mmCIF file of C-alpha atoms in Angstrom:
data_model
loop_
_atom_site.group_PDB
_atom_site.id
_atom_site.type_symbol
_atom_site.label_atom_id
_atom_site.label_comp_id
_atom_site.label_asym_id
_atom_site.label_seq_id
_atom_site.Cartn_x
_atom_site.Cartn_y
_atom_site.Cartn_z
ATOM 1 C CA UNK A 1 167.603 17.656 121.021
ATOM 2 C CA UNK A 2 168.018 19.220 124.579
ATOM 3 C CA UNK A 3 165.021 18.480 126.866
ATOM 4 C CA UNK A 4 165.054 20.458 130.001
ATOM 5 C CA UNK A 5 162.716 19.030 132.763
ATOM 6 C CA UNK A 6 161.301 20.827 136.290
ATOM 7 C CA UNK A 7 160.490 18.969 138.971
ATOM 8 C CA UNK A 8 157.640 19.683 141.273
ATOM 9 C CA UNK A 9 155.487 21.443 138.355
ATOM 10 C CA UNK A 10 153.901 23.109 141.106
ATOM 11 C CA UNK A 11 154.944 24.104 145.494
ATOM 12 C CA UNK A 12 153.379 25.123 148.170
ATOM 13 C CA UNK A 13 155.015 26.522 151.592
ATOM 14 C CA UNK A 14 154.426 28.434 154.117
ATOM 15 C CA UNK A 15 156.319 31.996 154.645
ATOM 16 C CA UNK A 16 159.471 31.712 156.143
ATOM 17 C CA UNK A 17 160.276 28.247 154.647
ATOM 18 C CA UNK A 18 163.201 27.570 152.257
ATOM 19 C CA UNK A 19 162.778 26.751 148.576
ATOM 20 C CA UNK A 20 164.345 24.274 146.319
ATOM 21 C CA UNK A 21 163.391 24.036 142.475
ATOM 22 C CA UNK A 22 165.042 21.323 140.622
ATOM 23 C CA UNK A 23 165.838 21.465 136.646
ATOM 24 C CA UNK A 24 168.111 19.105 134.443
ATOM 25 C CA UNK A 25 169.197 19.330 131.153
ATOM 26 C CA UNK A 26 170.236 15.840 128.198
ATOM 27 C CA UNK A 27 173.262 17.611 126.251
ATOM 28 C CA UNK A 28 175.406 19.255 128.495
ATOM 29 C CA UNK A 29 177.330 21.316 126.095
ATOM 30 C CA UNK A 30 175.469 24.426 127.117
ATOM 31 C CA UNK A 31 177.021 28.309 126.985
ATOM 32 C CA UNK A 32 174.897 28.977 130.288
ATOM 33 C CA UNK A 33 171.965 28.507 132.256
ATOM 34 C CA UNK A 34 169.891 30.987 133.323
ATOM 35 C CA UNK A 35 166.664 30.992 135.929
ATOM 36 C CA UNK A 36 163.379 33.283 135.122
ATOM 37 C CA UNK A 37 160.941 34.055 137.082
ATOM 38 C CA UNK A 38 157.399 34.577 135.241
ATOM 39 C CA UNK A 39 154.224 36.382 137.079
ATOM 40 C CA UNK A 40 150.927 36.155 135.418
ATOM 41 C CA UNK A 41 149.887 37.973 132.776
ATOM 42 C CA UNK A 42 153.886 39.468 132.732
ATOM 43 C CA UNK A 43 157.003 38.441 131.007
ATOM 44 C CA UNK A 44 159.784 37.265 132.088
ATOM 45 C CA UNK A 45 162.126 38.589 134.403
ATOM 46 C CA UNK A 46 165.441 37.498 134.493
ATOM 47 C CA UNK A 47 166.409 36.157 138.217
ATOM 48 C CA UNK A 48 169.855 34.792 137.493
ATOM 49 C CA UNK A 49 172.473 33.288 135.015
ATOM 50 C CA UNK A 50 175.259 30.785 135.328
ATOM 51 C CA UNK A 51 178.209 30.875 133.248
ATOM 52 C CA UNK A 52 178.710 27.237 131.790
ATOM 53 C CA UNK A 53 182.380 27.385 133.544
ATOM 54 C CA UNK A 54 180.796 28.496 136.733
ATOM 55 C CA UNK A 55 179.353 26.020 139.936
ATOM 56 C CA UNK A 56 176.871 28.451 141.160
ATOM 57 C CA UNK A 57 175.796 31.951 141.260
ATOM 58 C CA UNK A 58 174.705 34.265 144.302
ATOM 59 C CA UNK A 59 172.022 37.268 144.760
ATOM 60 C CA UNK A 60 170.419 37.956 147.917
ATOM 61 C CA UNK A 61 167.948 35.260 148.807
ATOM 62 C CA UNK A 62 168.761 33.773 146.287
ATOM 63 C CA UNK A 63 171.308 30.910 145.370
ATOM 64 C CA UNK A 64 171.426 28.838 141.697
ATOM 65 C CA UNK A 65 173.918 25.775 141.059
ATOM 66 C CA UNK A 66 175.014 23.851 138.340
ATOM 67 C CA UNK A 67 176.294 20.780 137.920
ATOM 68 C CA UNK A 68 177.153 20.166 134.124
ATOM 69 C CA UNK A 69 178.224 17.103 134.006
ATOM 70 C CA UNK A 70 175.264 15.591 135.611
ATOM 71 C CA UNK A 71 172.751 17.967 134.012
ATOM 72 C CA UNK A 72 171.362 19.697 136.691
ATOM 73 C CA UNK A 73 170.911 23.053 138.780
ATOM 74 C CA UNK A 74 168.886 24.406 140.959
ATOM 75 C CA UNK A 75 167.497 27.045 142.507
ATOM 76 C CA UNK A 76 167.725 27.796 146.285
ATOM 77 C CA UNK A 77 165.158 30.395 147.911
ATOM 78 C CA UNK A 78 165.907 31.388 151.523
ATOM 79 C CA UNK A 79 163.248 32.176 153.592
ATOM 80 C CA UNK A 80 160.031 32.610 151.594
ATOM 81 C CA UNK A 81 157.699 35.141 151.450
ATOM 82 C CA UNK A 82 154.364 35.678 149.905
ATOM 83 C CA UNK A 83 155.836 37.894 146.856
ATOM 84 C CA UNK A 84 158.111 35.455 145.877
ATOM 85 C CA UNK A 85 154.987 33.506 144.482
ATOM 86 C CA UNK A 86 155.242 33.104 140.832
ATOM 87 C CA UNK A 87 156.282 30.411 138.323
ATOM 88 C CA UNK A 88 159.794 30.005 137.627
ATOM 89 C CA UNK A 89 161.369 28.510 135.193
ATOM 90 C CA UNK A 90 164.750 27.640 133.722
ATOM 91 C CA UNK A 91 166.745 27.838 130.321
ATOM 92 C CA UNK A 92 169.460 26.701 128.696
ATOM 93 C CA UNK A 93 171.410 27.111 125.074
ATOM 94 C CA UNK A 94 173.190 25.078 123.640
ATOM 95 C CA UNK A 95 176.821 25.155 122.311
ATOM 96 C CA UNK A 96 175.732 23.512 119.077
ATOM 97 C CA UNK A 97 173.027 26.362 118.515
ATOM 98 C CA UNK A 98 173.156 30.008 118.222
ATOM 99 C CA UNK A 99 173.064 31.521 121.622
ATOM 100 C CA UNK A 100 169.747 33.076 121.157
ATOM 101 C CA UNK A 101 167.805 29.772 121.039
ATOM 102 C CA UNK A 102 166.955 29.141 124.507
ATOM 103 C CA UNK A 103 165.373 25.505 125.481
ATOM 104 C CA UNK A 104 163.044 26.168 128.403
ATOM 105 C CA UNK A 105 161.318 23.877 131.201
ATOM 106 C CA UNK A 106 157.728 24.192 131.274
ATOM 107 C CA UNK A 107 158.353 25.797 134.926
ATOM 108 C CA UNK A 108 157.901 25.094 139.043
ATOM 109 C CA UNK A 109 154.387 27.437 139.728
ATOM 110 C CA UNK A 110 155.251 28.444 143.655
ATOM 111 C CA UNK A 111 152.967 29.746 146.170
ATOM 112 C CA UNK A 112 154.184 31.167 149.315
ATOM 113 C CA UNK A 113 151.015 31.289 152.201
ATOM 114 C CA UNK A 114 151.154 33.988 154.544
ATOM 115 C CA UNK B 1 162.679 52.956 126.658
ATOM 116 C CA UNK B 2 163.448 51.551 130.177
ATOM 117 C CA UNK B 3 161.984 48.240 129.359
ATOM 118 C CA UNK B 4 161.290 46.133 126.131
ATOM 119 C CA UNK B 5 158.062 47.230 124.958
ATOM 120 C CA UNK B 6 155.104 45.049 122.681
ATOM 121 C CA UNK B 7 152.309 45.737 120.952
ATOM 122 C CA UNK B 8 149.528 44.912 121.064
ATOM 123 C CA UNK B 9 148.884 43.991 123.836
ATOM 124 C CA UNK B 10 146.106 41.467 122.976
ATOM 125 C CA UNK B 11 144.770 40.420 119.683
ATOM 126 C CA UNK B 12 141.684 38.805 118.853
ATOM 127 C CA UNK B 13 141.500 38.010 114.626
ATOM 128 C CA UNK B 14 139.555 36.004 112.472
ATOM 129 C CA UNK B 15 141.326 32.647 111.302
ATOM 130 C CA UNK B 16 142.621 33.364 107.613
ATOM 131 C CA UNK B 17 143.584 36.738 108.730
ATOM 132 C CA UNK B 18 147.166 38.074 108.940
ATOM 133 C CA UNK B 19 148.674 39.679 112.129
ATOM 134 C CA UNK B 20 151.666 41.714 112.694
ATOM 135 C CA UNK B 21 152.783 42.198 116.073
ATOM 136 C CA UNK B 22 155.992 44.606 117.249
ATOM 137 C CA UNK B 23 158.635 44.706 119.528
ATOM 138 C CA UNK B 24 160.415 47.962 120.489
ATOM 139 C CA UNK B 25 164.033 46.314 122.387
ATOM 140 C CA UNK B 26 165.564 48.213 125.055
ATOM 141 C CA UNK B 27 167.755 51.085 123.300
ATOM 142 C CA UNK B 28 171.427 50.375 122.341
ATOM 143 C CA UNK B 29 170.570 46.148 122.659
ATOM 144 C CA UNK B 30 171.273 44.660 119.485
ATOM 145 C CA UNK B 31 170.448 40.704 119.900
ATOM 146 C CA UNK B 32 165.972 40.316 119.761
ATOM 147 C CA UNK B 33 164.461 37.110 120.184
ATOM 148 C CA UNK B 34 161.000 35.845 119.577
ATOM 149 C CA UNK B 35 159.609 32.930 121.377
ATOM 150 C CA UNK B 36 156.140 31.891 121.948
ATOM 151 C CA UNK B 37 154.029 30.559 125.135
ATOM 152 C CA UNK B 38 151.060 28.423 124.489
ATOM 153 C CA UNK B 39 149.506 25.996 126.799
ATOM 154 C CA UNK B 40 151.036 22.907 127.464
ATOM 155 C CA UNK B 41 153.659 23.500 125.170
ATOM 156 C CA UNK B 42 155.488 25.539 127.747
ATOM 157 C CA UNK B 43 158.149 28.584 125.886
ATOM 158 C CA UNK B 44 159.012 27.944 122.302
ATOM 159 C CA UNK B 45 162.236 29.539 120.465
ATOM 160 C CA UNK B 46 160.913 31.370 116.919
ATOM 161 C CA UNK B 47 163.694 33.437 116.011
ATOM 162 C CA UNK B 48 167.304 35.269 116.825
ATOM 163 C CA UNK B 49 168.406 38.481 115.060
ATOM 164 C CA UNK B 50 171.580 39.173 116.342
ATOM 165 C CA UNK B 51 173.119 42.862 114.892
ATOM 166 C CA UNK B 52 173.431 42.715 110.985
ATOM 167 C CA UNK B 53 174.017 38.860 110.771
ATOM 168 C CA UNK B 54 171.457 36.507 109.520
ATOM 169 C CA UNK B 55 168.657 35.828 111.680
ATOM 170 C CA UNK B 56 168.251 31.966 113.432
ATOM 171 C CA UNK B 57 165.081 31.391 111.955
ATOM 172 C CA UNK B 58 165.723 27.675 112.812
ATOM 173 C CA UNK B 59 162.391 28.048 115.166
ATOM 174 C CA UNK B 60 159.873 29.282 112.843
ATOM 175 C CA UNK B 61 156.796 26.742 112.869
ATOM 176 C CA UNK B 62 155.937 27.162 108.981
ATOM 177 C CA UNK B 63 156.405 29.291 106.499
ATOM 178 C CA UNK B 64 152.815 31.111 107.384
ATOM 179 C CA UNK B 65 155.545 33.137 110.399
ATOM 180 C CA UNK B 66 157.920 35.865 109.498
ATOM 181 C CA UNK B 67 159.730 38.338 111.179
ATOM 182 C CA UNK B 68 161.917 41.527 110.425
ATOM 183 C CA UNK B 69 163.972 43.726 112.131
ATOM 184 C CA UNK B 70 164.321 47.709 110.647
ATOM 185 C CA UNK B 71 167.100 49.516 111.540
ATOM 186 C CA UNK B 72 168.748 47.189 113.602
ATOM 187 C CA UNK B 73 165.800 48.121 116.150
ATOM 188 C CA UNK B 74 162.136 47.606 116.418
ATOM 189 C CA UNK B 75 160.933 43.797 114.639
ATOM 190 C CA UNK B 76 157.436 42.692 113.604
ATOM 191 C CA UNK B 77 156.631 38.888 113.804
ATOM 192 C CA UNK B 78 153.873 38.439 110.701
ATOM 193 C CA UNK B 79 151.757 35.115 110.968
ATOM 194 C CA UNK B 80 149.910 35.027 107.641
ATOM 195 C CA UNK B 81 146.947 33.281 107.066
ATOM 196 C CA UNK B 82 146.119 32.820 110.991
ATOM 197 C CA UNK B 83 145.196 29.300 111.978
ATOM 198 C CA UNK B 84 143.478 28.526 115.517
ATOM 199 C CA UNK B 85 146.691 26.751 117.073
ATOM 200 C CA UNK B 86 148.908 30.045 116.555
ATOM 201 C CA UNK B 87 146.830 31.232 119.463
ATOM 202 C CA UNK B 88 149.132 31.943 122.149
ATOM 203 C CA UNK B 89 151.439 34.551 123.970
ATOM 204 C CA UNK B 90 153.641 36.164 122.012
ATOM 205 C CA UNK B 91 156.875 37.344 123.765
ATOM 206 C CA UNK B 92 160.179 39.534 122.484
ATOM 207 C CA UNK B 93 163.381 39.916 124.397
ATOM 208 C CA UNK B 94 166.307 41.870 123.950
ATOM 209 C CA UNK B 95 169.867 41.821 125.184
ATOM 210 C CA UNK B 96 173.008 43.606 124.862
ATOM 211 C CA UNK B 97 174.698 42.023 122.126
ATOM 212 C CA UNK B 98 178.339 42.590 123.292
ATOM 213 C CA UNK B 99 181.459 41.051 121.766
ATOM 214 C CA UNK B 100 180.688 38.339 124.338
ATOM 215 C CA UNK B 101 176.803 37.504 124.318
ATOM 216 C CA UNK B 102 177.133 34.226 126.080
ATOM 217 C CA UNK B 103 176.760 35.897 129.405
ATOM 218 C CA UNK B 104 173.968 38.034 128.868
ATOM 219 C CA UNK B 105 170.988 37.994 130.388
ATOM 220 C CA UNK B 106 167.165 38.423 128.471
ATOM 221 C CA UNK B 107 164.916 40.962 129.265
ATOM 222 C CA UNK B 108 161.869 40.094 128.042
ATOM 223 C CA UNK B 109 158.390 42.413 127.046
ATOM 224 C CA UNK B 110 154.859 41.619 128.645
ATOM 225 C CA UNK B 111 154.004 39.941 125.752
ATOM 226 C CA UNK B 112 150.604 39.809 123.122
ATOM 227 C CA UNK B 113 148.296 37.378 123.577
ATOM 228 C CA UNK B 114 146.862 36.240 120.475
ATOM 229 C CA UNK B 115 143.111 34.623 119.842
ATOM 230 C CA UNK B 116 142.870 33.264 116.745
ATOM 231 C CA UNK B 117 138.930 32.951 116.457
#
């Protein structure tokens, strides 16, 4: 079974500062990873995905990696601001699934103080 | 429509009661998913229709949960016989569907809470 684990569960910074959210995978035989972003009360809105044959993946301010073999990626937030506050939260399929059957983390909630 | 679209929003039943809930996918995307948010059990898969193959139902919780898809379109999740830990968020997605879905990103609805009294 694939367990996908965030670490903090929860950030706090001040505007301006950088953010780094941490998620690893068990089986790396994934298709690709992809990073949400979830406000409350709202769905989810897809921030960015990474190609299993890919290292990283670029938009903006923002920046995701991947490391397969090890099981890990994360996600790299240049200088915060107070509407990037939200929880986000990674997924991942795996190859010995169907490709709809996402395993999520339970999420990083971030708050960015003015 | 411009975005993937659920109803209702929020749903408050009795527990014994059957629910249907809907999910209108962005036009022209052929792959829907159902998952399910509940407290402290973080975003659970419940089902895959991809085009005209045979749904991944692999992530239905009991045979109380159903879902269909009409038309290769709009899909209602049916929980019969409500129970009080079926209360949660309720969540649809669509995507393309292309030749080559491995790179396609969700795009989820706003979801329908559920409050199973």
């Amino acid at each position: 079974k694939q367990e996908v684990t965030q670490i903090p569960a929860a950030l706090s910074v001040p505007e301006g500062e950088n953010l780094v959210l941490n998620c690893s995978f068990t089986d790396s035989a994934i298709y690709n990873l992809q990073w949400f972003r979830q406000d409350p009360g709202k769905g989810l809105t897809s921030l960015l995905l990474i190609q299993s044959s890919q290292r990283e993946q670029t938009s903006g301010r923002l920046n995701a990696s991947l490391d397969k073999s090890s099981g890990r990626s994360t996600l790299y937030i240049a200088a915060s601001q107070p509407g990037d506050s939200a929880t986000y939260l990674c997924a991942v399929s795996r190859t010995t699934d169907s490709w709809g059957k996402f395993q999520f983390g339970a999420g990083t909630q971030v708050v960015v103080t003015p | 429509g411009a975005g993937v679209s659920q109803s209702p929003s929020n749903k408050v039943t009795e527990k014994g009661k059957d629910v249907e809930l809907r999910c209108d996918p962005i036009s022209g995307h052929t792959a829907l998913y159902w998952y399910r948010q509940s407290l402290g059990q973080g975003l659970e898969f419940l089902i895959y229709f991809q085009g005209n193959s045979a749904p991944d139902k692999s992530g239905l919780p009991s045979d109380r949960f159903s879902a269909e898809r009409t038309g290769g379109s709009v899909s209602t999740l049916t929980i019969q016989r409500t129970q009080q830990e079926d209360s949660a968020v309720y969540l649809c997605a669509s995507s393309l569907g292309g030749v080559v879905t491995t790179n396609e990103k969700l795009f989820f609805g706003s979801g329908t809470q559920l409050s199973v009294l």
